[in-house]
């Protein structure tokens, strides 16, 4: 399968390497020049515009920063939609809004092009190792067809439904659940610390019993160590995903009280100068509310 | 070690069986007669009052319903405190308030008696299998001394600190974190269900990736199946532990926004007739807020 | 002062009548034909496009449904911006977003046109009686100049600052405070009703003592009587203003926990079929959470 | 009517002066000696115990700090209950819990004594001026009988129901509504301040229009001026009333999301060293969450 890959950030570059390693032919495009050098060195042709890249592919994968970038690269001047062949497919793997995913599905359909969403769970290390988890949404046949490419990038593909936007909704929901873990642990640590308990022992008890899941281990350790910098996922990106979640929830008429609490934590953290830290630094704010500073 | 065991409910009876199996000599007391029969058949002597039972033990373990029961059995007429030998210890294994645990520590110390708290995580099946997790708090030497007894009942003992009440605080915090999982999953399922996604697929994605922990598997399955009856842990007990948590947090001056949201879910659920269901039925309320009924 | 008036809904028509009564020359435009008839009968010329109306005015006032309408009428084809004379001013009196107000200010400035915001507090009866309260934002000289027109429509003008968007922010904040009154009264009535108190007596006590303000009297009476239909201000409009508020707050990095609670009430109310009621019907949801129905 | 008055703090002393001025015969008791001197100088006899004071009265009024004080003075050794004549009445005017009020009603009834609750709204200045608002609960005949005494202390008596505890519930609800005003204004000021608006103008707009009530004027001015010291009503008292409210709400199964938010504000404020300030200083916390300090 010939693949056009749009977006060579930390995640995208790692994903391209795994596609190449798996034997796929890849052409790529990136907004800035620098990241294309290492990818080009793998034998990947670099195209000048999204349209020119898309023209070469059976599928065109986007892995970009946000809605604005995906919209520009897809629907803007020299965008994917102008280059993609009839019957070829755009696979959107970024974390984007439900609304944009719905608009992209419609725009591609009007051109006789296909579209699926396949957002990923995992940090750059997981992308590098081909260990991403992928939530896919779209026509079942299309997903079967692209499955080999997805499996080159991820350790497992979960199909969420035949509407692409359903995968985007699940991705936002997953990030929401992560923030709930962060906030709940932050409250738990603040409380037990004020009770004089060594929170490292609380962490050990939790993660070796009922809460023995990667998400508690990873974020519990970050909070415990106050290791919010360098950020693995920056605070404003966490706020952005929270906003996309709340927007989707408003449209679907689903109240999310936990998400609103997390929203206010993000805002308070950013307003108090922590916008450059990892999103798990909302835990600092829970501690400060209890009257002490996380180390 | 000779052990007096006070409280032969579902949990307590199972714990006694494991103590006997492990070779400990046990005498027991229970408020009502019925449950003592099966325990007596194991060769366990049944005493007429808590004081008389306590008199026989190197340690006296309480496994009772709530603060009121523990207070009555310990400090009331013919209570443990009247029978327990100087130098012997009361081990409180129920989920009780931080404040009561502090009062018990003081009361026993005034009599030259020892006291530790060792609340447990686990449902009756885990108690039966000797697979409880135990959070212990108290004097390190005392805990070392009683460790064989604790290990006969649980699969692992986590020492939280040298103040008994610290273990109680951690126990309440653990239950709080479970309610956060329930509420966050309830919101996640309500949202994705309204987005047309099959929530069984969401559950699978979560519990086979970042959220692969017993707590998500257990409660996710209950919510997904709407299986809130018969209750494993009744709604009003969940509300009670939430209240004890909020009381401890008030004393320690630690705000817990997630706990307050859960509090309101418990109240709304009970006010709407769901007080007889499992505490995970607060998930119904999240669904109803989004305009549909959990099956 | 010659005034172009865009938007002849219930509010706009009433405002035009007061301008005419006060001696201003008005030309008007409305998207649909029907409402223009009564206005035309007052001697007000009806123009075919916003641009043609704006061309006639020293100021052009917009009183339209929402951001989309104001944006289309101002910046769209045949929009105000195309007709308004250099040095003339657009006065936006609708409740619109802070972000749109900022964009309008910029767009008009680029054409050498002036712009101020003057959103209003008050229902149609107040508009009819010329009793609106007006929050004005913009260049002080401009506001002085338009003050006679504003005072023809309102009983008092409050100047919020020299940035137009500041008035929009204050308007959204005012609506937010109204929703806080609704929610707090709803909780208070639900609680006291469950305590067996006649809530009419609670209402009387409050509104004849510390809470003797129009907002408590108006909304308290609506909630008490369960009189949510016909709506004075529809639920989805309340949700929209709440959304605009939360968007502005996010940009300004200001957490608003009360606003988030109100948001979830709107969503729950709409999800449960109450979207056609007055926005004060979020009080029903507070009652239902406490297990009973508002009559 | 002969009145025994128990509790000569700032409020109680002022109330006694008004009773004397109105021609009632008063005997008094206070835990500490100092405040009795000024009252004695009015011709009021000072008794040595609550029981001895109560013995002298047709009614015995309590105006004490909290539940513990009222319980001790009423039910403790030498308490009111031991002295009060059969057919005489205890009128509890402090802000106490619903649960204690119910217990007092029962305890007095068992002795053939009467009981009513008549908690007050108003600060010491209002007490001094005889301008308190009084929420009364209890037997209608009893309240008619004591009405002249109540009217000597307050400007108006509102009868809430024939259960004394109903008046206590309404009093706690009133204080809750005040905290909602504080929090909502705090959020509103934080938001508009960050938007560059002069909050004094926001305050003026609000309090001269829809929100023209004493509660907005009083608390708005305190927040605007950052005048949280000396406290009119101390933060921990605010927290205490919030706790009593939440306890009553739990018993009545009524969720109060706004009250929980206010609870966390109190805790955060106290945890951050503001426990000595007026309860309106929770507004500081809203400002800090938005990243700036109230002056």
XYZ file of N, CA and C in Angstrom, chain B residues 68-252:
555
model
N -20.635 3.419 64.921
C -21.485 3.225 66.096
C -21.249 1.843 66.698
N -21.152 0.831 65.834
C -20.948 -0.527 66.321
C -19.576 -0.662 66.973
N -18.562 -0.132 66.335
C -17.203 -0.255 66.888
C -17.109 0.495 68.218
N -17.744 1.651 68.266
C -17.700 2.426 69.501
C -18.400 1.675 70.635
N -19.572 1.127 70.339
C -20.326 0.407 71.372
C -19.552 -0.824 71.841
N -19.026 -1.575 70.900
C -18.342 -2.828 71.236
C -17.018 -2.573 71.957
N -16.413 -1.429 71.687
C -15.122 -1.146 72.319
C -15.264 -0.387 73.630
N -16.048 0.698 73.576
C -16.090 1.597 74.729
C -17.359 1.451 75.560
N -18.338 0.738 75.032
C -19.621 0.602 75.736
C -19.534 -0.365 76.910
N -20.683 -0.581 77.492
C -20.800 -1.526 78.619
C -20.335 -2.914 78.170
N -19.511 -3.551 79.000
C -18.954 -4.871 78.668
C -18.159 -4.828 77.370
N -17.564 -3.671 77.123
C -16.823 -3.509 75.882
C -15.403 -4.049 75.983
N -14.753 -4.091 74.835
C -13.384 -4.624 74.750
C -12.477 -3.998 75.794
N -12.615 -2.691 75.925
C -11.702 -1.958 76.806
C -11.770 -2.449 78.247
N -12.901 -3.017 78.603
C -13.029 -3.531 79.970
C -12.378 -4.896 80.140
N -12.210 -5.625 79.029
C -11.691 -6.980 79.171
C -10.237 -7.133 78.768
N -9.824 -6.329 77.838
C -8.496 -6.512 77.235
C -7.389 -6.375 78.287
N -6.447 -7.325 78.264
C -5.342 -7.302 79.229
C -4.396 -6.137 78.939
N -3.747 -5.672 79.958
C -2.704 -4.674 79.749
C -1.662 -5.268 78.815
N -1.219 -4.498 77.866
C -0.222 -4.988 76.937
C -0.796 -5.722 75.734
N -2.043 -6.145 75.853
C -2.699 -6.761 74.693
C -3.157 -5.650 73.748
N -3.596 -6.029 72.541
C -3.903 -4.995 71.542
C -5.260 -5.197 70.872
N -5.914 -4.083 70.629
C -7.129 -4.087 69.819
C -6.722 -3.748 68.390
N -7.120 -4.609 67.452
C -6.838 -4.349 66.032
C -8.170 -4.083 65.342
N -8.376 -2.825 64.922
C -9.647 -2.439 64.302
C -9.538 -2.606 62.794
N -10.300 -3.541 62.240
C -10.193 -3.823 60.809
C -11.394 -3.315 60.007
N -12.376 -2.755 60.677
C -13.529 -2.182 59.973
C -13.120 -0.871 59.289
N -13.978 -0.418 58.367
C -13.816 0.917 57.789
C -14.505 1.899 58.718
N -13.712 2.607 59.509
C -14.289 3.565 60.451
C -13.698 4.946 60.219
N -14.220 5.900 60.940
C -13.751 7.267 60.740
C -12.374 7.479 61.344
N -11.675 8.440 60.787
C -10.373 8.847 61.316
C -10.546 9.322 62.760
N -11.595 10.048 63.002
C -11.806 10.605 64.340
C -12.025 9.505 65.375
N -12.825 8.503 65.036
C -13.051 7.423 66.000
C -11.762 6.651 66.235
N -11.006 6.422 65.175
C -9.746 5.682 65.335
C -8.813 6.434 66.287
N -8.797 7.739 66.170
C -7.963 8.534 67.089
C -8.463 8.428 68.529
N -9.787 8.420 68.689
C -10.330 8.283 70.040
C -10.045 6.918 70.632
N -10.124 5.888 69.820
C -9.846 4.536 70.315
C -8.375 4.421 70.731
N -7.492 4.998 69.916
C -6.067 4.942 70.245
C -5.828 5.547 71.621
N -6.482 6.668 71.851
C -6.305 7.365 73.131
C -6.900 6.556 74.282
N -8.072 6.039 74.074
C -8.755 5.302 75.140
C -7.971 4.060 75.552
N -7.462 3.359 74.550
C -6.692 2.154 74.880
C -5.390 2.518 75.591
N -4.726 3.573 75.102
C -3.455 3.968 75.710
C -3.649 4.290 77.188
N -4.779 4.922 77.501
C -5.039 5.277 78.901
C -5.190 4.048 79.798
N -5.485 2.911 79.186
C -5.614 1.669 79.950
C -4.362 0.803 79.856
N -3.313 1.317 79.206
C -2.129 0.487 79.020
C -2.332 -0.597 77.975
N -3.351 -0.411 77.144
C -3.607 -1.370 76.060
C -3.060 -0.804 74.754
N -2.805 -1.678 73.804
C -2.320 -1.222 72.506
C -3.458 -1.183 71.494
N -3.201 -0.473 70.423
C -4.240 -0.327 69.403
C -3.588 -0.127 68.037
N -4.103 -0.802 67.061
C -3.680 -0.577 65.677
C -4.916 -0.646 64.788
N -4.820 -0.021 63.620
C -5.906 -0.110 62.643
C -5.391 -0.912 61.458
N -6.241 -1.755 60.920
C -5.831 -2.572 59.779
C -7.013 -2.820 58.852
N -7.604 -1.740 58.338
C -8.764 -1.898 57.449
C -8.384 -2.638 56.175
N -9.391 -3.226 55.549
C -9.132 -4.126 54.422
C -9.795 -3.650 53.134
N -9.168 -4.002 52.020
C -9.767 -3.823 50.700
C -10.151 -5.192 50.178
N -11.385 -5.328 49.730
C -11.794 -6.604 49.159
C -13.213 -6.932 49.540
N -13.889 -7.646 48.677
C -15.254 -8.059 48.915
C -15.252 -9.425 49.623
N -16.403 -9.928 50.033
C -16.470 -11.198 50.765
C -15.724 -12.357 50.087
N -15.775 -12.416 48.760
C -15.059 -13.501 48.078
C -13.557 -13.423 48.383
N -13.036 -12.215 48.392
C -11.606 -12.058 48.667
C -11.302 -12.428 50.120
N -12.213 -12.073 51.009
C -12.025 -12.438 52.415
C -11.997 -13.956 52.552
N -12.914 -14.599 51.886
C -13.006 -16.064 51.921
C -11.701 -16.697 51.450
N -11.155 -16.127 50.396
C -9.951 -16.703 49.789
C -8.671 -16.254 50.482
N -8.811 -15.466 51.544
C -7.607 -14.956 52.210
C -6.835 -14.001 51.325
N -7.550 -13.356 50.423
C -6.882 -12.503 49.436
C -7.123 -11.014 49.683
N -7.502 -10.651 50.874
C -7.702 -9.230 51.165
C -6.380 -8.473 51.045
N -6.509 -7.172 50.758
C -5.358 -6.294 50.910
C -5.568 -5.525 52.202
N -4.525 -5.409 52.998
C -4.679 -4.814 54.317
C -3.790 -3.587 54.440
N -4.395 -2.449 54.839
C -3.641 -1.219 55.094
C -3.488 -1.084 56.607
N -2.279 -1.215 57.088
C -2.082 -1.209 58.540
C -1.486 0.095 59.023
N -1.933 0.533 60.194
C -1.360 1.727 60.815
C -1.185 1.491 62.299
N -0.040 1.902 62.825
C 0.200 1.738 64.261
C 1.679 1.530 64.532
N 1.977 1.313 65.778
C 3.348 1.078 66.222
C 3.989 -0.055 65.416
N 5.185 0.185 64.908
C 5.833 -0.767 64.004
C 6.036 -2.135 64.657
N 6.426 -2.134 65.908
C 6.641 -3.414 66.603
C 5.346 -4.203 66.733
N 4.297 -3.474 67.066
C 2.992 -4.123 67.186
C 2.571 -4.752 65.862
N 2.779 -3.987 64.801
C 2.362 -4.511 63.493
C 3.192 -5.731 63.111
N 4.464 -5.692 63.421
C 5.284 -6.882 63.176
C 4.732 -8.084 63.930
N 4.348 -7.839 65.151
C 3.866 -8.928 66.002
C 2.565 -9.543 65.459
N 1.694 -8.689 64.937
C 0.402 -9.224 64.483
C 0.430 -9.630 63.004
N 1.535 -9.361 62.364
C 1.623 -9.647 60.922
C 1.206 -11.079 60.557
N 1.630 -12.097 61.302
C 1.199 -13.455 60.920
C -0.326 -13.593 60.880
N -0.979 -12.963 61.835
C -2.440 -13.033 61.826
C -2.999 -12.302 60.608
N -2.462 -11.123 60.347
C -2.952 -10.360 59.190
C -2.722 -11.145 57.901
N -1.566 -11.764 57.810
C -1.247 -12.485 56.573
C -2.070 -13.767 56.415
N -2.632 -14.239 57.514
C -3.557 -15.372 57.379
C -4.859 -14.930 56.714
N -5.165 -13.632 56.832
C -6.436 -13.125 56.283
C -6.281 -12.428 54.944
N -5.084 -11.928 54.669
C -4.917 -11.129 53.464
C -3.735 -11.580 52.641
N -3.724 -11.172 51.391
C -2.597 -11.560 50.543
C -1.413 -10.618 50.701
N -1.685 -9.428 51.243
C -0.566 -8.501 51.415
C -0.920 -7.422 52.420
N 0.080 -7.052 53.210
C -0.099 -6.013 54.221
C 0.752 -4.808 53.827
N 0.091 -3.639 53.757
C 0.810 -2.410 53.457
C 0.819 -1.541 54.718
N 1.991 -1.191 55.200
C 2.059 -0.381 56.417
C 2.045 1.098 56.038
N 1.064 1.832 56.571
C 0.848 3.216 56.165
C 1.510 4.247 57.061
N 1.822 3.871 58.284
C 2.416 4.840 59.194
C 2.264 4.356 60.618
N 2.820 5.099 61.536
C 2.778 4.626 62.923
C 1.577 5.173 63.705
N 0.737 5.934 63.033
C -0.527 6.344 63.641
C -1.639 5.449 63.091
N -2.382 4.786 63.954
C -3.443 3.912 63.447
C -4.381 4.630 62.477
N -4.755 5.874 62.812
C -5.747 6.584 61.988
C -5.262 6.812 60.561
N -3.942 6.766 60.349
C -3.440 6.935 58.982
C -3.935 5.803 58.082
N -4.008 4.615 58.639
C -4.526 3.499 57.843
C -6.004 3.708 57.513
N -6.744 4.254 58.467
C -8.163 4.524 58.209
C -8.325 5.576 57.126
N -7.466 6.593 57.171
C -7.519 7.637 56.151
C -7.240 7.049 54.771
N -6.257 6.184 54.710
C -5.915 5.576 53.416
C -7.053 4.678 52.931
N -7.665 3.965 53.829
C -8.801 3.114 53.436
C -9.927 3.962 52.830
N -10.265 5.060 53.500
C -11.318 5.934 52.975
C -10.907 6.527 51.630
N -9.622 6.844 51.516
C -9.108 7.398 50.263
C -9.213 6.371 49.143
N -8.925 5.129 49.458
C -9.073 4.068 48.461
C -10.509 3.948 47.972
N -11.427 3.966 48.901
C -12.838 3.894 48.488
C -13.228 5.114 47.664
N -12.689 6.259 48.046
C -12.938 7.480 47.258
C -12.459 7.293 45.818
N -11.267 6.740 45.657
C -10.735 6.548 44.300
C -11.600 5.572 43.504
N -12.155 4.587 44.177
C -13.071 3.682 43.473
C -14.300 4.451 42.970
N -14.829 5.327 43.820
C -16.005 6.091 43.366
C -15.654 7.014 42.202
N -14.418 7.508 42.175
C -14.003 8.349 41.042
C -13.974 7.527 39.761
N -13.549 6.290 39.866
C -13.551 5.417 38.689
C -14.995 5.185 38.229
N -15.879 4.918 39.170
C -17.280 4.682 38.810
C -17.867 5.906 38.109
N -17.698 7.066 38.713
C -18.277 8.271 38.134
C -17.654 8.602 36.782
N -16.347 8.486 36.675
C -15.712 8.853 35.404
C -16.131 7.881 34.303
N -16.216 6.603 34.620
C -16.696 5.641 33.623
C -18.155 5.908 33.253
N -18.937 6.261 34.260
C -20.357 6.536 33.998
C -20.499 7.701 33.029
N -19.720 8.745 33.248
C -19.769 9.890 32.334
C -19.272 9.484 30.948
N -18.207 8.707 30.924
C -17.624 8.285 29.642
C -18.604 7.424 28.856
N -19.265 6.518 29.541
C -20.225 5.647 28.849
C -21.451 6.442 28.398
N -21.917 7.363 29.232
C -23.080 8.161 28.849
C -22.768 8.969 27.589
N -21.597 9.558 27.573
C -21.213 10.389 26.432
C -21.075 9.562 25.160
N -20.330 8.490 25.242
C -20.083 7.713 24.019
C -21.351 7.006 23.558
N -22.185 6.580 24.505
C -23.460 5.970 24.103
C -24.299 6.986 23.328
N -24.325 8.227 23.805
C -25.091 9.243 23.072
C -24.470 9.543 21.712
N -23.181 9.263 21.581
C -22.513 9.443 20.294
C -22.675 8.228 19.389
N -23.489 7.265 19.842
C -23.789 6.125 18.994
C -22.751 5.012 19.039
N -21.799 5.127 19.958
C -20.754 4.101 20.046
C -21.247 2.955 20.933
N -20.892 1.746 20.569
C -21.192 0.580 21.398
C -20.264 0.635 22.620
N -20.854 0.854 23.802
C -19.991 1.078 24.972
C -19.206 -0.170 25.364
N -19.651 -1.332 24.941
C -18.861 -2.540 25.210
C -17.490 -2.429 24.535
N -17.477 -1.787 23.378
C -16.192 -1.600 22.683
C -15.317 -0.575 23.397
N -15.949 0.429 23.948
C -15.194 1.423 24.724
C -14.576 0.739 25.938
N -15.387 -0.068 26.600
C -14.926 -0.813 27.771
C -13.726 -1.691 27.404
N -13.839 -2.381 26.291
C -12.753 -3.273 25.870
C -11.481 -2.472 25.598
N -11.638 -1.380 24.841
C -10.462 -0.570 24.535
C -9.782 -0.097 25.818
N -10.583 0.402 26.763
C -9.995 0.956 27.982
C -9.288 -0.116 28.796
N -9.992 -1.198 29.052
C -9.480 -2.173 30.012
C -8.409 -3.078 29.419
N -8.183 -2.964 28.107
C -7.069 -3.739 27.547
C -5.898 -2.837 27.214
N -6.003 -1.575 27.634
C -4.872 -0.678 27.356
C -4.474 0.036 28.655
N -4.599 1.361 28.652
C -4.117 2.148 29.793
C -4.831 1.847 31.100
N -6.066 1.400 31.008
C -6.892 1.269 32.203
C -7.081 -0.204 32.602
N -6.070 -0.993 32.303
C -6.157 -2.425 32.567
C -5.926 -2.728 34.041
N -6.895 -2.326 34.865
C -6.784 -2.579 36.306
C -8.080 -3.223 36.781
N -7.987 -4.004 37.856
C -9.192 -4.665 38.370
C -10.357 -3.709 38.584
N -10.074 -2.500 39.071
C -11.162 -1.597 39.407
C -11.964 -1.170 38.173
N -11.294 -0.979 37.046
C -12.017 -0.624 35.817
C -12.768 -1.827 35.268
N -12.136 -3.003 35.378
C -12.791 -4.203 34.846
C -14.054 -4.522 35.641
N -13.912 -4.510 36.959
C -15.042 -4.862 37.813
C -16.197 -3.877 37.641
N -15.896 -2.599 37.838
C -16.984 -1.619 37.824
C -17.452 -1.297 36.415
N -16.537 -1.326 35.457
C -16.946 -1.121 34.073
C -17.971 -2.169 33.652
N -17.715 -3.413 34.037
C -18.635 -4.496 33.668
C -19.987 -4.321 34.353
N -19.974 -3.940 35.625
C -21.238 -3.720 36.341
C -22.074 -2.641 35.663
N -21.424 -1.547 35.313
C -22.144 -0.422 34.698
C -22.656 -0.818 33.322
N -21.788 -1.458 32.565
C -22.131 -1.862 31.206
C -23.356 -2.777 31.216
N -23.387 -3.686 32.167
C -24.489 -4.640 32.229
C -25.661 -4.111 33.049
N -25.500 -2.939 33.653
C -26.564 -2.421 34.508
C -26.876 -3.381 35.646
N -25.849 -4.091 36.084
C -26.049 -5.152 37.080
C -25.792 -4.579 38.478
N -26.774 -3.865 38.995
C -26.605 -3.158 40.262
C -27.268 -3.898 41.417
N -27.847 -5.048 41.112
C -28.535 -5.801 42.142
C -28.328 -7.280 41.873
N -28.060 -8.138 42.883
C -27.899 -7.755 44.278
C -26.624 -6.927 44.472
N -26.679 -6.034 45.438
C -25.542 -5.155 45.651
C -24.357 -5.866 46.313
N -23.160 -5.594 45.807
C -21.952 -6.078 46.473
C -21.608 -5.176 47.643
N -21.902 -3.887 47.455
C -21.648 -2.886 48.491
C -22.755 -1.860 48.321
N -23.607 -1.776 49.318
C -24.832 -1.005 49.144
C -24.595 0.499 49.094
N -25.403 1.141 48.289
C -25.385 2.598 48.122
C -25.209 3.372 49.443
N -26.017 3.101 50.482
C -25.874 3.908 51.705
C -24.513 3.713 52.392
N -23.892 2.552 52.184
C -22.548 2.359 52.733
C -21.545 3.196 51.949
N -21.775 3.295 50.669
C -20.916 4.161 49.860
C -21.048 5.607 50.311
N -22.282 6.028 50.537
C -22.510 7.396 51.019
C -21.849 7.604 52.379
N -21.939 6.603 53.236
C -21.333 6.702 54.568
C -19.808 6.876 54.471
N -19.177 6.076 53.638
C -17.724 6.214 53.509
C -17.362 7.564 52.895
N -18.186 8.022 51.965
C -17.972 9.353 51.387
C -18.075 10.424 52.476
N -19.043 10.240 53.374
C -19.190 11.217 54.463
C -17.978 11.194 55.395
N -17.518 9.993 55.724
C -16.339 9.900 56.598
C -15.114 10.532 55.931
N -15.020 10.336 54.630
C -13.920 10.948 53.883
C -14.003 12.464 53.946
N -15.183 13.004 53.656
C -15.332 14.463 53.642
C -15.113 15.042 55.038
N -15.515 14.308 56.067
C -15.268 14.782 57.430
C -13.767 14.827 57.720
N -13.069 13.770 57.328
C -11.615 13.752 57.544
C -10.950 14.884 56.762
N -11.434 15.090 55.540
C -10.854 16.127 54.691
C -11.119 17.522 55.264
N -12.277 17.689 55.861
C -12.573 18.994 56.461
C -11.609 19.255 57.611
N -11.418 18.273 58.429
C -10.503 18.417 59.568
C -9.072 18.701 59.079
N -8.680 18.057 58.006
C -7.319 18.233 57.475
C -7.233 19.421 56.521
